[in-house]
Amino acid sequence: MELSLTDIHLLSFKSVEDCEDYLMTSRWSNRFCCPFCDYHEAYHIRTRRLLECKDCRMQVSLTAGTIMHKSKLSLLLWFQAIQMLIQDELEHTASSLSLALGINYRSARLLLHKVHFAHLNKENRLHLFQKMRESQSIATGHGAQSLFQQHTQEHDLTHLQRQPRHQTQDQTQYQTQDQTQDQDQTQIQTQTQTQTQTQTQTQTQTRPQKQTQH
C-alpha cells in the first residue's frame, strides 16, 4: 500500500485511532476485505496494529507496505513527523527532528531516511510518467510516430522473431543447393556404374570369341 505524504500533511491527526482509521480507508475505501477469503468483517487488534479476519482468522497489518511497517514508533509520531517534514520541504536534519519529536538520534535518522526515500521515489515515478506522456505527444517524421512508439518498436518481440525467419530462408536456400549438388553427384555415379557395366558386358562377349579361335 502506498501512502500519500501530501494527504497526511493536509489532514489533522489527533490520536492513534485517527491514524489507524486513515490507514484502513487508504487500503479499503469501502470496508475491510480479507485477502485470503474475501470476508468483510474483522477484529481490530489495536495493540499490534492488526486486523484479524472473523472467518479464516488471517491477520493483516495496517502498516504493511508502508514506511511505518514494523516500526516501534507510534503511528501518531510518524504522522506528526511526516506533516512536519512536508511543511518544511524536507529541510530538517536528524538532530533537529529528534529534538522536535523527542526521540533519539538513531530513530530520527531512520525516520528521515524513509520519508526522503518515499518522497523521492514518488517524484521519480511521476517524472518518468510525465516523460512518457511527453514522448507520446512528439511526432517524428512522416509517420508521426512518438518516441515511445519508436522505443517499443525497437524492442518489439515480433521484430526480434522475424530474424530467425530470414535465417531459415537462407538455410533452406543452402539446403536446396546442397540437394541439387547431391542429385548431380548421384547422376554421375549412376552414369559411371552403367559405363562399367557395359564395359564388363563387352569383355565377357569378347572372351569366348578368343577361345574359339584357338
mmCIF file of C-alpha atoms in Angstrom:
data_model
loop_
_atom_site.group_PDB
_atom_site.id
_atom_site.type_symbol
_atom_site.label_atom_id
_atom_site.label_comp_id
_atom_site.label_asym_id
_atom_site.label_seq_id
_atom_site.Cartn_x
_atom_site.Cartn_y
_atom_site.Cartn_z
ATOM 1 C CA MET A 1 0.000 0.000 0.000
ATOM 2 C CA GLU A 2 1.320 3.429 -0.966
ATOM 3 C CA LEU A 3 0.581 6.421 1.232
ATOM 4 C CA SER A 4 0.219 9.977 0.004
ATOM 5 C CA LEU A 5 2.516 12.166 2.077
ATOM 6 C CA THR A 6 0.742 15.314 0.925
ATOM 7 C CA ASP A 7 -2.614 13.940 2.104
ATOM 8 C CA ILE A 8 -1.154 13.237 5.523
ATOM 9 C CA HIS A 9 0.197 16.783 5.595
ATOM 10 C CA LEU A 10 -3.187 18.332 4.784
ATOM 11 C CA LEU A 11 -5.228 16.238 7.218
ATOM 12 C CA SER A 12 -5.242 16.554 11.002
ATOM 13 C CA PHE A 13 -4.482 13.602 13.260
ATOM 14 C CA LYS A 14 -5.028 13.996 16.991
ATOM 15 C CA SER A 15 -4.820 10.368 18.128
ATOM 16 C CA VAL A 16 -3.546 6.949 17.125
ATOM 17 C CA GLU A 17 -7.117 5.944 16.277
ATOM 18 C CA ASP A 18 -7.264 8.716 13.677
ATOM 19 C CA CYS A 19 -4.076 7.381 12.093
ATOM 20 C CA GLU A 20 -5.401 3.823 12.053
ATOM 21 C CA ASP A 21 -8.683 4.945 10.515
ATOM 22 C CA TYR A 22 -6.756 6.741 7.792
ATOM 23 C CA LEU A 23 -4.717 3.611 7.051
ATOM 24 C CA MET A 24 -7.869 1.497 6.878
ATOM 25 C CA THR A 25 -9.638 3.856 4.475
ATOM 26 C CA SER A 26 -6.491 4.158 2.365
ATOM 27 C CA ARG A 27 -6.331 0.401 1.837
ATOM 28 C CA TRP A 28 -10.058 -0.418 1.847
ATOM 29 C CA SER A 29 -12.103 2.514 0.618
ATOM 30 C CA ASN A 30 -15.477 0.942 1.451
ATOM 31 C CA ARG A 31 -14.849 -1.749 4.059
ATOM 32 C CA PHE A 32 -12.418 -4.452 5.062
ATOM 33 C CA CYS A 33 -11.871 -7.341 2.647
ATOM 34 C CA CYS A 34 -9.759 -10.315 3.664
ATOM 35 C CA PRO A 35 -7.053 -11.005 1.047
ATOM 36 C CA PHE A 36 -7.385 -14.746 1.689
ATOM 37 C CA CYS A 37 -11.131 -15.482 1.873
ATOM 38 C CA ASP A 38 -12.713 -12.113 0.826
ATOM 39 C CA TYR A 39 -14.646 -11.897 4.088
ATOM 40 C CA HIS A 40 -15.723 -8.388 5.092
ATOM 41 C CA GLU A 41 -15.594 -8.473 8.890
ATOM 42 C CA ALA A 42 -12.538 -8.409 11.124
ATOM 43 C CA TYR A 43 -11.401 -7.919 14.710
ATOM 44 C CA HIS A 44 -9.250 -4.850 15.324
ATOM 45 C CA ILE A 45 -6.177 -5.641 17.441
ATOM 46 C CA ARG A 46 -5.030 -2.123 18.310
ATOM 47 C CA THR A 47 -2.029 -3.154 20.413
ATOM 48 C CA ARG A 48 -0.382 -4.746 17.369
ATOM 49 C CA ARG A 49 -1.880 -2.665 14.527
ATOM 50 C CA LEU A 50 -3.573 -5.756 13.109
ATOM 51 C CA LEU A 51 -6.915 -6.750 11.652
ATOM 52 C CA GLU A 52 -7.941 -10.391 12.146
ATOM 53 C CA CYS A 53 -10.492 -11.880 9.789
ATOM 54 C CA LYS A 54 -13.526 -13.274 11.618
ATOM 55 C CA ASP A 55 -13.855 -16.146 9.160
ATOM 56 C CA CYS A 56 -10.388 -17.541 8.399
ATOM 57 C CA ARG A 57 -8.527 -15.820 11.289
ATOM 58 C CA MET A 58 -5.940 -14.377 8.940
ATOM 59 C CA GLN A 59 -4.156 -11.321 10.352
ATOM 60 C CA VAL A 60 -3.467 -8.286 8.175
ATOM 61 C CA SER A 61 -1.148 -5.485 9.286
ATOM 62 C CA LEU A 62 -2.404 -1.929 8.879
ATOM 63 C CA THR A 63 1.102 -0.675 8.098
ATOM 64 C CA ALA A 64 2.047 -3.427 5.626
ATOM 65 C CA GLY A 65 3.640 -1.954 2.509
ATOM 66 C CA THR A 66 4.273 1.442 4.131
ATOM 67 C CA ILE A 67 7.367 3.114 5.561
ATOM 68 C CA MET A 68 5.865 2.660 9.046
ATOM 69 C CA HIS A 69 5.769 -1.137 8.868
ATOM 70 C CA LYS A 70 7.436 -2.959 11.790
ATOM 71 C CA SER A 71 8.387 0.334 13.426
ATOM 72 C CA LYS A 72 8.333 0.677 17.206
ATOM 73 C CA LEU A 73 7.388 4.347 16.983
ATOM 74 C CA SER A 74 3.735 5.220 17.426
ATOM 75 C CA LEU A 75 1.614 5.988 14.401
ATOM 76 C CA LEU A 76 0.806 9.441 15.736
ATOM 77 C CA LEU A 77 4.519 10.221 15.955
ATOM 78 C CA TRP A 78 5.029 9.040 12.388
ATOM 79 C CA PHE A 79 2.181 11.171 11.080
ATOM 80 C CA GLN A 80 3.400 14.230 13.002
ATOM 81 C CA ALA A 81 6.899 13.752 11.587
ATOM 82 C CA ILE A 82 5.554 13.465 8.033
ATOM 83 C CA GLN A 83 3.479 16.620 8.494
ATOM 84 C CA MET A 84 6.479 18.491 9.862
ATOM 85 C CA LEU A 85 8.819 17.379 7.069
ATOM 86 C CA ILE A 86 6.382 18.136 4.249
ATOM 87 C CA GLN A 87 5.556 21.534 5.724
ATOM 88 C CA ASP A 88 9.244 22.493 5.918
ATOM 89 C CA GLU A 89 10.010 20.936 2.474
ATOM 90 C CA LEU A 90 12.168 18.157 3.941
ATOM 91 C CA GLU A 91 14.806 20.584 5.225
ATOM 92 C CA HIS A 92 15.055 19.055 8.691
ATOM 93 C CA THR A 93 18.137 17.190 9.823
ATOM 94 C CA ALA A 94 18.151 14.109 12.004
ATOM 95 C CA SER A 95 19.272 16.108 15.043
ATOM 96 C CA SER A 96 16.599 18.802 14.626
ATOM 97 C CA LEU A 97 13.944 16.142 14.046
ATOM 98 C CA SER A 98 14.984 14.248 17.172
ATOM 99 C CA LEU A 99 14.692 17.438 19.232
ATOM 100 C CA ALA A 100 11.315 18.374 17.742
ATOM 101 C CA LEU A 101 9.752 14.932 18.240
ATOM 102 C CA GLY A 102 11.544 13.980 21.447
ATOM 103 C CA ILE A 103 13.099 10.782 20.062
ATOM 104 C CA ASN A 104 16.692 9.600 19.900
ATOM 105 C CA TYR A 105 19.014 10.452 17.033
ATOM 106 C CA ARG A 106 19.049 6.950 15.548
ATOM 107 C CA SER A 107 15.257 6.745 15.284
ATOM 108 C CA ALA A 108 15.082 10.256 13.838
ATOM 109 C CA ARG A 109 17.715 9.456 11.224
ATOM 110 C CA LEU A 110 15.916 6.254 10.168
ATOM 111 C CA LEU A 111 12.569 8.068 10.022
ATOM 112 C CA LEU A 112 14.056 10.901 7.969
ATOM 113 C CA HIS A 113 15.693 8.465 5.568
ATOM 114 C CA LYS A 114 12.441 6.557 4.985
ATOM 115 C CA VAL A 115 10.400 9.711 4.382
ATOM 116 C CA HIS A 116 13.023 11.068 1.974
ATOM 117 C CA PHE A 117 13.095 7.759 0.108
ATOM 118 C CA ALA A 118 9.307 7.577 -0.195
ATOM 119 C CA HIS A 119 9.082 11.188 -1.379
ATOM 120 C CA LEU A 120 11.864 10.865 -3.964
ATOM 121 C CA ASN A 121 10.576 7.517 -5.189
ATOM 122 C CA LYS A 122 7.154 9.016 -5.858
ATOM 123 C CA GLU A 123 8.685 12.043 -7.611
ATOM 124 C CA ASN A 124 10.784 9.777 -9.830
ATOM 125 C CA ARG A 125 7.722 7.763 -10.855
ATOM 126 C CA LEU A 126 5.778 10.946 -11.637
ATOM 127 C CA HIS A 127 8.718 12.316 -13.630
ATOM 128 C CA LEU A 128 9.007 9.086 -15.619
ATOM 129 C CA PHE A 129 5.269 9.064 -16.315
ATOM 130 C CA GLN A 130 5.430 12.697 -17.452
ATOM 131 C CA LYS A 131 8.316 11.916 -19.799
ATOM 132 C CA MET A 132 6.381 9.035 -21.322
ATOM 133 C CA ARG A 133 3.354 11.265 -21.835
ATOM 134 C CA GLU A 134 5.517 13.938 -23.461
ATOM 135 C CA SER A 135 7.201 11.414 -25.734
ATOM 136 C CA GLN A 136 3.815 10.201 -26.927
ATOM 137 C CA SER A 137 2.857 13.733 -27.976
ATOM 138 C CA ILE A 138 6.033 14.338 -30.031
ATOM 139 C CA ALA A 139 5.673 13.430 -33.718
ATOM 140 C CA THR A 140 8.763 12.349 -35.637
ATOM 141 C CA GLY A 141 8.986 12.094 -39.438
ATOM 142 C CA HIS A 142 6.165 11.472 -41.869
ATOM 143 C CA GLY A 143 4.882 8.507 -39.922
ATOM 144 C CA ALA A 144 4.067 10.739 -36.931
ATOM 145 C CA GLN A 145 5.445 8.126 -34.545
ATOM 146 C CA SER A 146 6.196 9.083 -30.974
ATOM 147 C CA LEU A 147 9.456 8.393 -29.204
ATOM 148 C CA PHE A 148 7.680 5.913 -27.003
ATOM 149 C CA GLN A 149 6.346 4.057 -30.056
ATOM 150 C CA GLN A 150 9.816 4.013 -31.603
ATOM 151 C CA HIS A 151 11.244 2.590 -28.408
ATOM 152 C CA THR A 152 8.613 -0.124 -28.316
ATOM 153 C CA GLN A 153 9.238 -0.927 -31.987
ATOM 154 C CA GLU A 154 12.961 -1.246 -31.368
ATOM 155 C CA HIS A 155 12.317 -3.716 -28.581
ATOM 156 C CA ASP A 156 9.289 -5.422 -30.111
ATOM 157 C CA LEU A 157 9.288 -9.176 -29.774
ATOM 158 C CA THR A 158 7.737 -9.614 -33.200
ATOM 159 C CA HIS A 159 10.659 -7.723 -34.692
ATOM 160 C CA LEU A 160 13.058 -9.978 -32.847
ATOM 161 C CA GLN A 161 11.203 -13.047 -34.028
ATOM 162 C CA ARG A 162 11.490 -12.029 -37.668
ATOM 163 C CA GLN A 163 15.250 -12.515 -37.756
ATOM 164 C CA PRO A 164 15.164 -16.315 -37.472
ATOM 165 C CA ARG A 165 12.723 -16.387 -40.388
ATOM 166 C CA HIS A 166 15.272 -14.732 -42.680
ATOM 167 C CA GLN A 167 17.863 -17.090 -41.341
ATOM 168 C CA THR A 168 15.643 -20.070 -42.070
ATOM 169 C CA GLN A 169 15.065 -18.844 -45.637
ATOM 170 C CA ASP A 170 18.811 -18.646 -46.197
ATOM 171 C CA GLN A 171 19.213 -22.062 -44.654
ATOM 172 C CA THR A 172 16.560 -23.526 -46.974
ATOM 173 C CA GLN A 173 18.318 -21.997 -49.983
ATOM 174 C CA TYR A 174 21.587 -23.573 -48.916
ATOM 175 C CA GLN A 175 19.820 -26.858 -48.308
ATOM 176 C CA THR A 176 18.241 -26.844 -51.791
ATOM 177 C CA GLN A 177 21.638 -26.085 -53.314
ATOM 178 C CA ASP A 178 23.168 -28.970 -51.400
ATOM 179 C CA GLN A 179 20.344 -31.247 -52.510
ATOM 180 C CA THR A 180 20.841 -30.347 -56.179
ATOM 181 C CA GLN A 181 24.572 -30.980 -55.799
ATOM 182 C CA ASP A 182 23.829 -34.348 -54.233
ATOM 183 C CA GLN A 183 21.452 -35.190 -57.074
ATOM 184 C CA ASP A 184 24.109 -34.289 -59.654
ATOM 185 C CA GLN A 185 26.635 -36.470 -57.867
ATOM 186 C CA THR A 186 24.207 -39.400 -57.785
ATOM 187 C CA GLN A 187 23.537 -38.966 -61.508
ATOM 188 C CA ILE A 188 27.265 -39.013 -62.224
ATOM 189 C CA GLN A 189 27.667 -42.119 -60.077
ATOM 190 C CA THR A 190 24.836 -43.894 -61.920
ATOM 191 C CA GLN A 191 26.378 -42.946 -65.269
ATOM 192 C CA THR A 192 29.749 -44.332 -64.240
ATOM 193 C CA GLN A 193 28.096 -47.502 -62.965
ATOM 194 C CA THR A 194 26.288 -48.009 -66.290
ATOM 195 C CA GLN A 195 29.539 -47.412 -68.161
ATOM 196 C CA THR A 196 31.350 -50.018 -66.075
ATOM 197 C CA GLN A 197 28.507 -52.464 -66.571
ATOM 198 C CA THR A 198 28.629 -52.028 -70.355
ATOM 199 C CA GLN A 199 32.409 -52.484 -70.303
ATOM 200 C CA THR A 200 32.101 -55.734 -68.358
ATOM 201 C CA GLN A 201 29.451 -56.968 -70.758
ATOM 202 C CA THR A 202 31.651 -56.285 -73.770
ATOM 203 C CA GLN A 203 34.578 -58.031 -72.085
ATOM 204 C CA THR A 204 32.506 -61.142 -71.411
ATOM 205 C CA GLN A 205 31.329 -61.205 -75.007
ATOM 206 C CA THR A 206 34.844 -60.946 -76.442
ATOM 207 C CA ARG A 207 36.374 -63.711 -74.271
ATOM 208 C CA PRO A 208 34.507 -66.685 -75.841
ATOM 209 C CA GLN A 209 35.450 -65.494 -79.311
ATOM 210 C CA LYS A 210 39.154 -65.659 -78.398
ATOM 211 C CA GLN A 211 38.792 -69.236 -77.146
ATOM 212 C CA THR A 212 37.065 -70.428 -80.330
ATOM 213 C CA GLN A 213 39.896 -69.051 -82.471
ATOM 214 C CA HIS A 214 42.487 -71.209 -80.617
#
